[in-house]
Short mmCIF file of C-alpha atoms in Angstrom, two decimals:
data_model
loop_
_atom_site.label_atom_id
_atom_site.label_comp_id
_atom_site.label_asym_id
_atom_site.label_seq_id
_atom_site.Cartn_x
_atom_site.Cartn_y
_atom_site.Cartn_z
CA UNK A 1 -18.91 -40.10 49.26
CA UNK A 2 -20.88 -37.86 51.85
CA UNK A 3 -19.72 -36.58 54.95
CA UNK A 4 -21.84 -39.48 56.61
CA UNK A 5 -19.95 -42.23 54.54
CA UNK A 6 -22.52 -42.82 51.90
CA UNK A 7 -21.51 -42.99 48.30
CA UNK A 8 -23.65 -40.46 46.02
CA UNK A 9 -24.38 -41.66 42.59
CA UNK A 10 -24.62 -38.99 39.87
CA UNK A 11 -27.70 -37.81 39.56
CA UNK A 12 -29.45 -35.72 36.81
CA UNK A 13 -32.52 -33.11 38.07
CA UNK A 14 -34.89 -36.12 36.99
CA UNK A 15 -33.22 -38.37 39.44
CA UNK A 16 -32.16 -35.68 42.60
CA UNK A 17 -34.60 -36.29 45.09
CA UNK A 18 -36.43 -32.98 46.39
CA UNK A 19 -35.26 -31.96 49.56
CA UNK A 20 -37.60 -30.04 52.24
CA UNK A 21 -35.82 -26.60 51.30
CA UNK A 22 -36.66 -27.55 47.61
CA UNK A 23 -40.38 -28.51 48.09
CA UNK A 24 -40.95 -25.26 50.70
CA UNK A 25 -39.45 -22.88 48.30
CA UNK A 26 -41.78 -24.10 45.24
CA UNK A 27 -44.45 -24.04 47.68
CA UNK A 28 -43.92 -20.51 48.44
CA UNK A 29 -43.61 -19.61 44.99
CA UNK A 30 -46.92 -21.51 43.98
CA UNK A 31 -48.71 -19.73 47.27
CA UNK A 32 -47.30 -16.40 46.36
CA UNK A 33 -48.89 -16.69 42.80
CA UNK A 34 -52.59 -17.38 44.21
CA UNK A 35 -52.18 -14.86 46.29
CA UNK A 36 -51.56 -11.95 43.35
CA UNK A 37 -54.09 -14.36 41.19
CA UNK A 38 -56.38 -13.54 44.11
CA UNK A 39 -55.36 -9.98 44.74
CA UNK A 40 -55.46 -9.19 41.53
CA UNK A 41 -58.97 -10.95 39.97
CA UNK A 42 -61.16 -8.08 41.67
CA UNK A 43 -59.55 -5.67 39.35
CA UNK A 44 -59.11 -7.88 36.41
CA UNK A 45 -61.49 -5.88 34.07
CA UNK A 46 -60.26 -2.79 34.89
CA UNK A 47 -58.92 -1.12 31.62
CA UNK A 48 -54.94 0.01 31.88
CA UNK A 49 -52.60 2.09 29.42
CA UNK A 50 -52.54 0.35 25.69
CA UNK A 51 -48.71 -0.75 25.42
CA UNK A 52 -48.38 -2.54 22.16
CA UNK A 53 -45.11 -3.77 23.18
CA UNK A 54 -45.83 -4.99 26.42
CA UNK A 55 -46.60 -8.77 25.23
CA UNK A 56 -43.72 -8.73 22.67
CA UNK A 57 -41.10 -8.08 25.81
CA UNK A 58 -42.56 -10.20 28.17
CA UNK A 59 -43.39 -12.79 25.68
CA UNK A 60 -39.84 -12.71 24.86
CA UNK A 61 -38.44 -13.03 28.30
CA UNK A 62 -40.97 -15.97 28.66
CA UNK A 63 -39.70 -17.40 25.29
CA UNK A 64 -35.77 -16.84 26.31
CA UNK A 65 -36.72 -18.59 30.13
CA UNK A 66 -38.52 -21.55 28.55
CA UNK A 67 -35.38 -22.06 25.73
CA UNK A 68 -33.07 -22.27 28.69
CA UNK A 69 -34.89 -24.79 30.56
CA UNK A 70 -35.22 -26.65 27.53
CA UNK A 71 -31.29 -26.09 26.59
CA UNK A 72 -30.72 -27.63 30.21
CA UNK A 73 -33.21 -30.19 30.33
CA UNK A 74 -31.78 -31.51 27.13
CA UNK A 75 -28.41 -31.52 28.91
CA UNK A 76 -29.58 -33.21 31.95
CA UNK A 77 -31.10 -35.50 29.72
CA UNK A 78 -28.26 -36.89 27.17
CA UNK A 79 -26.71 -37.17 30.49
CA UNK A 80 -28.05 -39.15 32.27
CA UNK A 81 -29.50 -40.96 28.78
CA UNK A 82 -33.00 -40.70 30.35
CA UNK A 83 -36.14 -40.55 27.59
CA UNK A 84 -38.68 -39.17 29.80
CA UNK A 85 -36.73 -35.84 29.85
CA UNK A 86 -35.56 -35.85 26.42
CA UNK A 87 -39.89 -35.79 26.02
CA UNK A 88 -39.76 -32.83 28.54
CA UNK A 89 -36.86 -30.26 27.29
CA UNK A 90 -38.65 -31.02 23.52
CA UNK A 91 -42.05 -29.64 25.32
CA UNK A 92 -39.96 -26.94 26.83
CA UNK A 93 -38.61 -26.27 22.97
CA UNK A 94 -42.18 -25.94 21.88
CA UNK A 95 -43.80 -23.90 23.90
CA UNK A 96 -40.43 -21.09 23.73
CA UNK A 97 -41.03 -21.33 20.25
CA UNK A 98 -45.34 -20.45 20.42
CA UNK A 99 -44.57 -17.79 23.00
CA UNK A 100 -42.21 -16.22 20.89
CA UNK A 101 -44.50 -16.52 17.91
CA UNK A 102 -47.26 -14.95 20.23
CA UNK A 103 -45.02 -12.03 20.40
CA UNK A 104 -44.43 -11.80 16.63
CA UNK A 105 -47.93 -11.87 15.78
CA UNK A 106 -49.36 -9.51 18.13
CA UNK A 107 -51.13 -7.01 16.64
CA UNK A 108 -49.16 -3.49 16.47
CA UNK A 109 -45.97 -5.20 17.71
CA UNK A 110 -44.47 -5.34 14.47
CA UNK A 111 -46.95 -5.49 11.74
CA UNK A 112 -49.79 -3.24 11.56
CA UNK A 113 -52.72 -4.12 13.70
CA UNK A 114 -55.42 -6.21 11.89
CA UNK A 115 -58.27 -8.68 12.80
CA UNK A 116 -56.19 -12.00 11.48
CA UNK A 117 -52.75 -11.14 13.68
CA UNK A 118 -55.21 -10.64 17.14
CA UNK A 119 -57.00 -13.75 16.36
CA UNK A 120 -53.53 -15.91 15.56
CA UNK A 121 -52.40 -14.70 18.84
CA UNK A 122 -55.40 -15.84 20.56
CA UNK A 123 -55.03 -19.06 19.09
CA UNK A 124 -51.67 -19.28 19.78
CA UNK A 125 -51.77 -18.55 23.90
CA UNK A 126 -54.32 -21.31 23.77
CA UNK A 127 -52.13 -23.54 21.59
CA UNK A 128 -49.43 -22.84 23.99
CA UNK A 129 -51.32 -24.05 26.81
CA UNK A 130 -52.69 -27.18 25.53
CA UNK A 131 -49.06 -28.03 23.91
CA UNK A 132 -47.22 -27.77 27.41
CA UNK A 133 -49.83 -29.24 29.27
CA UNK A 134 -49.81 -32.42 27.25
CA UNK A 135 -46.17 -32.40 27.08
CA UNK A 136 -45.81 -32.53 30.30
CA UNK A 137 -48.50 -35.30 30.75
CA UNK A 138 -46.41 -37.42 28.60
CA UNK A 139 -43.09 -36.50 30.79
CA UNK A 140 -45.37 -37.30 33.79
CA UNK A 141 -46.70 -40.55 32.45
CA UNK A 142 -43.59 -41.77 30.76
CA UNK A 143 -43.71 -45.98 31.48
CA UNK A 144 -40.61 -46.62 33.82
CA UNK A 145 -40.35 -49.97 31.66
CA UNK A 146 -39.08 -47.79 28.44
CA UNK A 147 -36.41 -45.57 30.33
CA UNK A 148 -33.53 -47.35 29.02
CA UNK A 149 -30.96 -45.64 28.15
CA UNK A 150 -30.74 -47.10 24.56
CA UNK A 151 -34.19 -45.34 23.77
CA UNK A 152 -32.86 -42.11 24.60
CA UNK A 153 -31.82 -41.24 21.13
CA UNK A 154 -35.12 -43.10 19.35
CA UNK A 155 -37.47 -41.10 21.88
CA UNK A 156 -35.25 -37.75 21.43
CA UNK A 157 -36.02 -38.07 17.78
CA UNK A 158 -39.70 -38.96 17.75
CA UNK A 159 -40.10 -36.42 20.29
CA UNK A 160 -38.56 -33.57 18.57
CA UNK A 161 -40.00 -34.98 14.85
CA UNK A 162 -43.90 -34.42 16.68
CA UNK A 163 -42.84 -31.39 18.39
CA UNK A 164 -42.24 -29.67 15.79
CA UNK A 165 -45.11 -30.88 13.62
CA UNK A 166 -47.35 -29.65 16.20
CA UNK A 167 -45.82 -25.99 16.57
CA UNK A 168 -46.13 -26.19 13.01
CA UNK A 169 -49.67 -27.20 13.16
CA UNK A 170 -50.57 -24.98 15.41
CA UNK A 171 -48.77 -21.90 13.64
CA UNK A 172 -50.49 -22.59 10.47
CA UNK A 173 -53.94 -23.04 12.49
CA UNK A 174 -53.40 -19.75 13.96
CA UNK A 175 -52.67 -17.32 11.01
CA UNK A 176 -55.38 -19.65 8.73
CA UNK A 177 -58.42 -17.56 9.78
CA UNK A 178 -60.54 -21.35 9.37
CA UNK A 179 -60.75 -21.30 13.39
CA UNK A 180 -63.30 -19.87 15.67
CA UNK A 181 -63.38 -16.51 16.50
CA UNK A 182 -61.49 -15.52 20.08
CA UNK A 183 -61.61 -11.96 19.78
CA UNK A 184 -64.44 -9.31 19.86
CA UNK A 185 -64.17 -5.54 20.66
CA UNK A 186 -60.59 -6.55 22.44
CA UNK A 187 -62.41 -9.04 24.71
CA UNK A 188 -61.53 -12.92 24.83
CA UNK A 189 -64.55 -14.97 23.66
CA UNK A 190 -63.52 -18.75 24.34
CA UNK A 191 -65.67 -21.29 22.89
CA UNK A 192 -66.96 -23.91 25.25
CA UNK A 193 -65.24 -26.70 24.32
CA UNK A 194 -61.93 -24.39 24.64
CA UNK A 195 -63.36 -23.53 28.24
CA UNK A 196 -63.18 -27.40 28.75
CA UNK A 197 -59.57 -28.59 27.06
CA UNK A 198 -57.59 -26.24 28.84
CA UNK A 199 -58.70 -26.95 32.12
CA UNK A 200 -59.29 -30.74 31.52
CA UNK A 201 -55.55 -30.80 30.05
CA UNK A 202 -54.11 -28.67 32.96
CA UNK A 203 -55.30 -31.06 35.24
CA UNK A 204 -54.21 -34.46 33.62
CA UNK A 205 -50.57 -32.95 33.46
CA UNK A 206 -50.86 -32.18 37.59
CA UNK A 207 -52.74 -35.79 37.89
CA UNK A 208 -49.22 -37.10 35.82
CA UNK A 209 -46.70 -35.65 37.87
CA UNK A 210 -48.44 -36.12 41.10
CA UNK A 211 -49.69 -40.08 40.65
CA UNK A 212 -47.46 -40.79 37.78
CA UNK A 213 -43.93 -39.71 39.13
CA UNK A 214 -45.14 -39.41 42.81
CA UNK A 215 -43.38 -35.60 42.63
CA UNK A 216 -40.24 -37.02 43.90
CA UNK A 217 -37.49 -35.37 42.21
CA UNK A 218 -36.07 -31.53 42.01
CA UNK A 219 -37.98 -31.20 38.80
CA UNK A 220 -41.03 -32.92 39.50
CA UNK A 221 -41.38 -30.16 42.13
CA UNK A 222 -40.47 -27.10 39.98
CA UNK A 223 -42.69 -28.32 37.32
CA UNK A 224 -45.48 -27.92 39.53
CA UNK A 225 -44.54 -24.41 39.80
CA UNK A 226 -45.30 -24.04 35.82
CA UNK A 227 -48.49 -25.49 36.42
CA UNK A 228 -49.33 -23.66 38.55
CA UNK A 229 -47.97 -20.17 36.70
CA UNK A 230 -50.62 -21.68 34.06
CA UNK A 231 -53.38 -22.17 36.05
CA UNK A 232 -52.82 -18.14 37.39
CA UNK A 233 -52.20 -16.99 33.25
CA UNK A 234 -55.69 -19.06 32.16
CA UNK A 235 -57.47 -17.32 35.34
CA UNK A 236 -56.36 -13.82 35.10
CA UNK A 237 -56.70 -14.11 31.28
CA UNK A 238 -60.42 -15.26 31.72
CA UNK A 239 -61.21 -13.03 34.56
CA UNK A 240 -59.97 -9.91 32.81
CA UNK A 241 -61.82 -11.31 29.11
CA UNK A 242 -59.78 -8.41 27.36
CA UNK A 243 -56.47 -6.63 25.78
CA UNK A 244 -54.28 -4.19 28.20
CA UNK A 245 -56.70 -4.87 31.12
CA UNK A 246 -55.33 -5.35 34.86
CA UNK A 247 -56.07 -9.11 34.32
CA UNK A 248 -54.21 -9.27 30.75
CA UNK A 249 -51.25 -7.56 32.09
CA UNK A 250 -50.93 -9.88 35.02
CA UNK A 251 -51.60 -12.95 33.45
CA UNK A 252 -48.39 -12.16 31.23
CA UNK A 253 -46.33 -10.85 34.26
CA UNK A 254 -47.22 -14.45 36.59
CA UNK A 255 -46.65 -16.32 33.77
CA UNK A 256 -43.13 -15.12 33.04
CA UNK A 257 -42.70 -15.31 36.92
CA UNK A 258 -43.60 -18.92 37.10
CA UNK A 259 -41.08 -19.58 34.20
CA UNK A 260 -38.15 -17.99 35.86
CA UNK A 261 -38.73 -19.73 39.14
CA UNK A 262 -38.41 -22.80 37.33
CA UNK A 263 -35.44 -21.70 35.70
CA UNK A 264 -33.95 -20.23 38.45
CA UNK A 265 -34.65 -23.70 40.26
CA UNK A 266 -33.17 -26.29 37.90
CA UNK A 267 -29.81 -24.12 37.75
CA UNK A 268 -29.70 -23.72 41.64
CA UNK A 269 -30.07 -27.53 41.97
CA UNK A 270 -27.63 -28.07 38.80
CA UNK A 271 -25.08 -26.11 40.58
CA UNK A 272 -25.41 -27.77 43.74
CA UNK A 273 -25.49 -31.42 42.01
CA UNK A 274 -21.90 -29.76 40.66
CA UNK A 275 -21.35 -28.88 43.97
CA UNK A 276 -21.71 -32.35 45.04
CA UNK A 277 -19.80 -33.90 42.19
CA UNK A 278 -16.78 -31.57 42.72
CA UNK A 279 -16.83 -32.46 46.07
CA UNK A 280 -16.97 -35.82 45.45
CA UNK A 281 -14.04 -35.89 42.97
CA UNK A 282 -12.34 -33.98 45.59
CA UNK A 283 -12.79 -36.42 48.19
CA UNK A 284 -11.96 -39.54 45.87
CA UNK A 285 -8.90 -38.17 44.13
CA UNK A 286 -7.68 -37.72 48.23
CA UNK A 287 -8.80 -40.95 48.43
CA UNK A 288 -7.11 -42.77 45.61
CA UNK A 289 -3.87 -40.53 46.53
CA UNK A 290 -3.67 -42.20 49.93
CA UNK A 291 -4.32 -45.45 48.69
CA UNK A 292 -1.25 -45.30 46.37
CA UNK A 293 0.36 -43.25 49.45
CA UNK A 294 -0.93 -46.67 51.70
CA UNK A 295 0.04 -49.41 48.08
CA UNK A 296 3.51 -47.18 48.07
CA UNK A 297 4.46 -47.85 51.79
CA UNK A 298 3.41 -51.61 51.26
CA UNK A 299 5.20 -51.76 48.13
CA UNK A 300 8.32 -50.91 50.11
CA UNK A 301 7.30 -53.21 52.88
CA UNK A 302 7.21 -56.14 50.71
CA UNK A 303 10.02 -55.48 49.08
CA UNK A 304 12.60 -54.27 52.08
CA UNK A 305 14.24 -56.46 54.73
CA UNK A 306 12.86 -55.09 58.22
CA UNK A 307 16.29 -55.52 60.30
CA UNK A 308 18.90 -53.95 57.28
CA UNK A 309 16.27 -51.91 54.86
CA UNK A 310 17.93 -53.43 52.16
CA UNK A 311 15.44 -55.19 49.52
CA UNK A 312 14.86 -58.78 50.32
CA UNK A 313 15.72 -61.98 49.08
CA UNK A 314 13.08 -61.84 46.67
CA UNK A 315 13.15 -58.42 45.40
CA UNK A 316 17.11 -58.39 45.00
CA UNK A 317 16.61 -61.45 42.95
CA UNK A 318 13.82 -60.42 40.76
CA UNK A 319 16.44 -57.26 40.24
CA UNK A 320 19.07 -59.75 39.16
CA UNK A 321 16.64 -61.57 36.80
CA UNK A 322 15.69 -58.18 35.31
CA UNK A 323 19.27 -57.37 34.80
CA UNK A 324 20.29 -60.84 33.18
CA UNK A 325 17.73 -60.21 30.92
CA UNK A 326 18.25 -57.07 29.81
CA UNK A 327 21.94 -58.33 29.21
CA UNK A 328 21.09 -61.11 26.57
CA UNK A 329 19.27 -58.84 24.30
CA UNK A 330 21.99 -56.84 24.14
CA UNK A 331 22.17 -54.96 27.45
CA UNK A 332 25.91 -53.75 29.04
CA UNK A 333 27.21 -56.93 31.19
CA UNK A 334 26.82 -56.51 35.24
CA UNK A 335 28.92 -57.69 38.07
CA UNK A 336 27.70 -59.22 41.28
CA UNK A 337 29.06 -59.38 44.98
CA UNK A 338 28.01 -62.12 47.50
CA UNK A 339 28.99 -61.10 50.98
CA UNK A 340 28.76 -62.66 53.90
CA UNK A 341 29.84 -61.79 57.58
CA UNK A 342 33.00 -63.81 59.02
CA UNK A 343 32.19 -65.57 62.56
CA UNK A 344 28.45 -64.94 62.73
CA UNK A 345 27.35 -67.29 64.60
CA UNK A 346 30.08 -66.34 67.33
CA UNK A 347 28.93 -62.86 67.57
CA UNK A 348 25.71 -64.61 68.22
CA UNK A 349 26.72 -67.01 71.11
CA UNK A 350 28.75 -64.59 72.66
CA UNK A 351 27.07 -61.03 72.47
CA UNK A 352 23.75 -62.53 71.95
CA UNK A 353 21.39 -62.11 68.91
CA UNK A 354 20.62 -58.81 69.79
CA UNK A 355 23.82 -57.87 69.12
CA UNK A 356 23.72 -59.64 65.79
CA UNK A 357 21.16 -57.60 64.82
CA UNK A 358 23.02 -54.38 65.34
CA UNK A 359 25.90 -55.79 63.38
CA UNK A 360 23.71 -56.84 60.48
CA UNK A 361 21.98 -53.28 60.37
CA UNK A 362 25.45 -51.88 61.08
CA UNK A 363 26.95 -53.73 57.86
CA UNK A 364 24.13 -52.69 55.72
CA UNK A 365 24.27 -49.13 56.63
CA UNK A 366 27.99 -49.07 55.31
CA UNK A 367 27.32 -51.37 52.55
CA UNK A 368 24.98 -48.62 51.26
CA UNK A 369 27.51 -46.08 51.32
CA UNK A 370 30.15 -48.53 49.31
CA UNK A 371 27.71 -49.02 46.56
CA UNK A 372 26.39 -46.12 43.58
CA UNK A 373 22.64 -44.86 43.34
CA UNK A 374 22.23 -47.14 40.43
CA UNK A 375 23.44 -50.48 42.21
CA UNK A 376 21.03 -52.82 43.76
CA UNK A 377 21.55 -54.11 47.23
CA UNK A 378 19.84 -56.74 49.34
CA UNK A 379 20.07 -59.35 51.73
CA UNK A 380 20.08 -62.44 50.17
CA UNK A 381 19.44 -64.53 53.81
CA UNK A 382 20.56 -64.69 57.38
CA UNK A 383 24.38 -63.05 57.43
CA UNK A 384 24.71 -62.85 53.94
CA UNK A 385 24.29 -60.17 51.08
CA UNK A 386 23.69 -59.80 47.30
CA UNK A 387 24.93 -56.60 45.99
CA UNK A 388 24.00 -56.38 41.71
CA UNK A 389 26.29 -53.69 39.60
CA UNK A 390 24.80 -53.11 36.52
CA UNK A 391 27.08 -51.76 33.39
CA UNK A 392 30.14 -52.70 35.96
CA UNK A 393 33.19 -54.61 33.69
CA UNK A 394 35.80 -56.47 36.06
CA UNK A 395 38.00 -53.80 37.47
CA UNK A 396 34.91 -51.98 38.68
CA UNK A 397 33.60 -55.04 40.68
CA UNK A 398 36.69 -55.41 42.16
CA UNK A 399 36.98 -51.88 43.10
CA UNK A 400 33.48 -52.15 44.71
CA UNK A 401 34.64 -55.08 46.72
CA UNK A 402 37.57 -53.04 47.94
CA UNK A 403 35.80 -50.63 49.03
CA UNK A 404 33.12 -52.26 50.99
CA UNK A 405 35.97 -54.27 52.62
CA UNK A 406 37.56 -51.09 53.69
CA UNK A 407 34.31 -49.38 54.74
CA UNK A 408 33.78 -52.59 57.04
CA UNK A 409 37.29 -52.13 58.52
CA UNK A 410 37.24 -48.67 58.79
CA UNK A 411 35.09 -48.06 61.94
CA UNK A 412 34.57 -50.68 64.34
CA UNK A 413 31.22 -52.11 65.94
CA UNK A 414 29.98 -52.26 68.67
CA UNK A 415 27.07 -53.23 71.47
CA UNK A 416 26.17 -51.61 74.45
CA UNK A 417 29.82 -49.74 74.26
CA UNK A 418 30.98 -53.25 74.03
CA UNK A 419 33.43 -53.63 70.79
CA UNK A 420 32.61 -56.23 68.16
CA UNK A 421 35.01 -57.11 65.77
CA UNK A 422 33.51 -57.90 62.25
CA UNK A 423 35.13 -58.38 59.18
CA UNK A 424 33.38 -59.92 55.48
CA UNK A 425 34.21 -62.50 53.01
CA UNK A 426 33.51 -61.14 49.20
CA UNK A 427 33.01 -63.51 46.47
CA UNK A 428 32.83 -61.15 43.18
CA UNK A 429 32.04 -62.14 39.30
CA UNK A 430 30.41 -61.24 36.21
CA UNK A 431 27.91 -62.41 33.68
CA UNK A 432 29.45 -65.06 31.60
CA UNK A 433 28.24 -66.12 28.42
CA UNK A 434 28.22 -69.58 29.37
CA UNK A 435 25.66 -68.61 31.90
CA UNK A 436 22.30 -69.87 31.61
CA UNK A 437 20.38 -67.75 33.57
CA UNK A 438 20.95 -65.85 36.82
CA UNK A 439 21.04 -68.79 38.91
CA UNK A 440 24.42 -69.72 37.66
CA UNK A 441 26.19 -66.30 38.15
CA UNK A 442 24.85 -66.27 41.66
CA UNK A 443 26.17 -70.12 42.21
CA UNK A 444 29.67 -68.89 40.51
CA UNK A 445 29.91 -65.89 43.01
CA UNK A 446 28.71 -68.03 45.86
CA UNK A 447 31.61 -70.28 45.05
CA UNK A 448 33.91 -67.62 45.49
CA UNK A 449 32.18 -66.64 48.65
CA UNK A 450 33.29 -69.98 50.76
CA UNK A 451 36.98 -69.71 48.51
CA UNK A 452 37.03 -66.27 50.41
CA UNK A 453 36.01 -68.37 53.47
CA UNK A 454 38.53 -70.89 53.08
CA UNK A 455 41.64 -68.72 52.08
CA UNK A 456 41.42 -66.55 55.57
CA UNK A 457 38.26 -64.34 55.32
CA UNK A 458 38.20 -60.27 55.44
CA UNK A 459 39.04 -60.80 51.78
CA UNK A 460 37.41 -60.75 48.15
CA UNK A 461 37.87 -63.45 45.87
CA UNK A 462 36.97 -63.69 42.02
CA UNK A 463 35.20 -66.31 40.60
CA UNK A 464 37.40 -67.33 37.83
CA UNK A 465 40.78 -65.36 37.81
CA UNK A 466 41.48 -67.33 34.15
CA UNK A 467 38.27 -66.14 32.79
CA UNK A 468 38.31 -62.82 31.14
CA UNK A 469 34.42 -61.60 32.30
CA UNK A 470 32.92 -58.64 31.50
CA UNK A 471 36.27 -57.10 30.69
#
């Protein structure tokens, strides 16, 4: 959730809208390359120092950029399950791999220079070209209607199946020595129809992402960036019409430019999609812990008597229930108290409810301290009390009793430094086997309760002195 309240969803770099720092940064980039396309085009003939390996680096740098966009795209894409990127981060795997076989077959690079190697490296930067461009039409043109996630892994695999028959293709092409001539005396000769595809297939993959996808998203934007590195690499390259000429060298240099940018894009906006999701986690796992903070508190307010703060009627008896049943299968028998205050109703009429309030409070407060950690104690309605002693034989209840007796005794209460005398009746038991459920130990202590009553009061009584329970 935002700052502003609204939920995010997760979103992958084909989903993140393109903010206005997003789409001025790429435009920056883009302008920055037509400017050094520009600078650079009056000079583009001009000869420059022979450096066999020049191409193999850069082409290599280019080739390592493009595999980690792919790498990511394909991330971004399992994802978020989408197909039209799993079409993209394969396009991204082919054209690393012709770049990098560029740089291998360069003449001088590695082998020793010959008239077949320059020509399959021609071939190859046009290959690489055409390949990119149309892969990116097909990202760009990609029907919303088949984005389903359950195409994903059909589209990944048709996707990577042509991919790699057309690097293969145009490999094989390349090195063949049955295609067109490119190079003469070091100089680019490009065949009409080449001076046409590359162009015409430049511009359908700008036409794609523009009208197609409407250039919406984070990588909508930085792919317009590659196109546009391409557009700079196919002018200088032109332009300069030759090997290790000021147009050659910086049609290699914006080209590897153009691929870092997008690089360098798509992981800034990964890490601030992170960003986002971190935060978000953040601010739901505070979320969900006040929530059970908020369930916790009304958890104990449903469950606690708001005069005493001993549990309730029902809670105390879903205790007892819990107990009883734990004892048939097997569980330790359990004693129970029902306590009641003597002359309630005259504290009431004499030092008004008010004051019967305190007492009650004051009563549970002691009865708290009379009982163990382990024993459950709650007010079972009005004046009266249900106090449960689990794994407590006979002599134990009784010695509970006792001592709540004597805790009541002990200090007296009082109102408004008005004294109050209050003494309890106790009517004690234990589980019997003849029991049939908690209901009838409860009606057995309750019975001893009004005995307790009847025989004086400020006294405990036991159920059934005869009966030898939980001895």
């Amino acid at each position: 959730m935002g700052q502003d309240g609204e939920e995010y969803p997760v979103l992958t770099l084909g989903q993140a809208p393109a903010t206005a720092s997003v789409r001025m940064a790429a435009a920056a980039i883009i302008a920055t390359l037509a400017v050094v396309t520009l600078m650079v085009a009056t000079h583009a003939r001009d000869p420059m120092l022979v450096l066999p390996g020049f191409l193999p680096a850069l082409a290599s740098l280019t080739a390592l950029a493009d595999m980690l966009t792919a790498y990511l795209l394909w991330g971004q894409a399992r994802a978020g399950e989408e197909p039209a990127l799993a079409v993209l981060a394969v396009t991204y795997l082919g054209s690393a791999v012709l770049v990098a076989a560029n740089a291998w077959l360069f003449p001088a690079a590695f082998f020793v220079a010959g008239g077949r190697l320059g020509e399959a490296a021609a071939w190859l930067w046009v290959f690489w070209h055409v390949l990119f461009a149309g892969g990116v039409t097909a990202y760009g043109l990609y029907p919303a209607a088949w984005s389903r996630p359950a195409n994903f892994p059909r589209v990944a695999r048709r996707s990577a199946g042509i991919m790699a028959i057309l690097v293969v293709a145009a490999v094989t092409l390349a090195r063949s020595g049955y295609l067109p001539a490119l190079v003469g005396g070091a100089r680019f000769h490009l065949p009409a129809f080449l001076l046409g595809v590359i162009p015409v297939a430049m511009v359908l993959a700008m036409v794609a992402l523009a009208y197609g996808r409407r250039a919406r998203t984070v990588l909508d934007t930085w792919l317009f960036v590659a196109m546009a590195g391409i557009w700079c690499d196919a002018a200088l390259m032109h332009r300069g019409a030759g090997r290790f000429s000021v147009g050659w060298y910086a049609a290699h240099a914006v080209s590897l430019a153009a691929s870092l940018a997008v690089l360098l894009g798509c992981l800034a906006e990964v890490n601030r999609l992170y960003g986002r999701l971190v935060w978000r986690e953040a601010r739901m796992n505070h979320a969900n812990a006040h929530l059970r903070a908020v369930n916790s508190e009304l958890s104990t307010i449903a469950e606690r008597d708001a005069l005493t703060q001993l549990l309730n009627r029902r809670a105390v008896l879903q205790h007892l229930s819990e107990h009883f049943e734990a004892w048939r299968l097997g569980d330790a028998p359990f004693g129970i108290l029902m306590i009641d205050l003597d002359h309630f109703k005259t504290i009431n009429d004499e030092w008004g409810h008010l004051a019967g309030d305190e007492v009650l409070a004051q009563v549970a407060a002691r009865l708290r301290t009379a009982v163990r950690r382990s024993d459950v104690a709650g007010r079972y309605g009005g004046e009266e009390f249900l106090v449960v002693l689990p794994g407590t034989g006979a002599q134990g209840v009784r010695a509970t009793a006792a001592k709540l007796l004597e805790a009541v005794r002990a200090m007296p209460f009082g109102y408004q430094d008005r004294p109050i005398p209050v003494t309890v009746s106790i009517g004690a038991t234990c589980v019997d086997d003849k029991d049939a459920d908690a209901d009838s130990t409860i009606a057995r202590a309750d019975r001893a309760l009004y005995a307790a009553k009847r025989d004086g009061r400020d006294r405990q009584v036991w159920a059934d002195p005869a009966a030898d329970q939980c001895a």
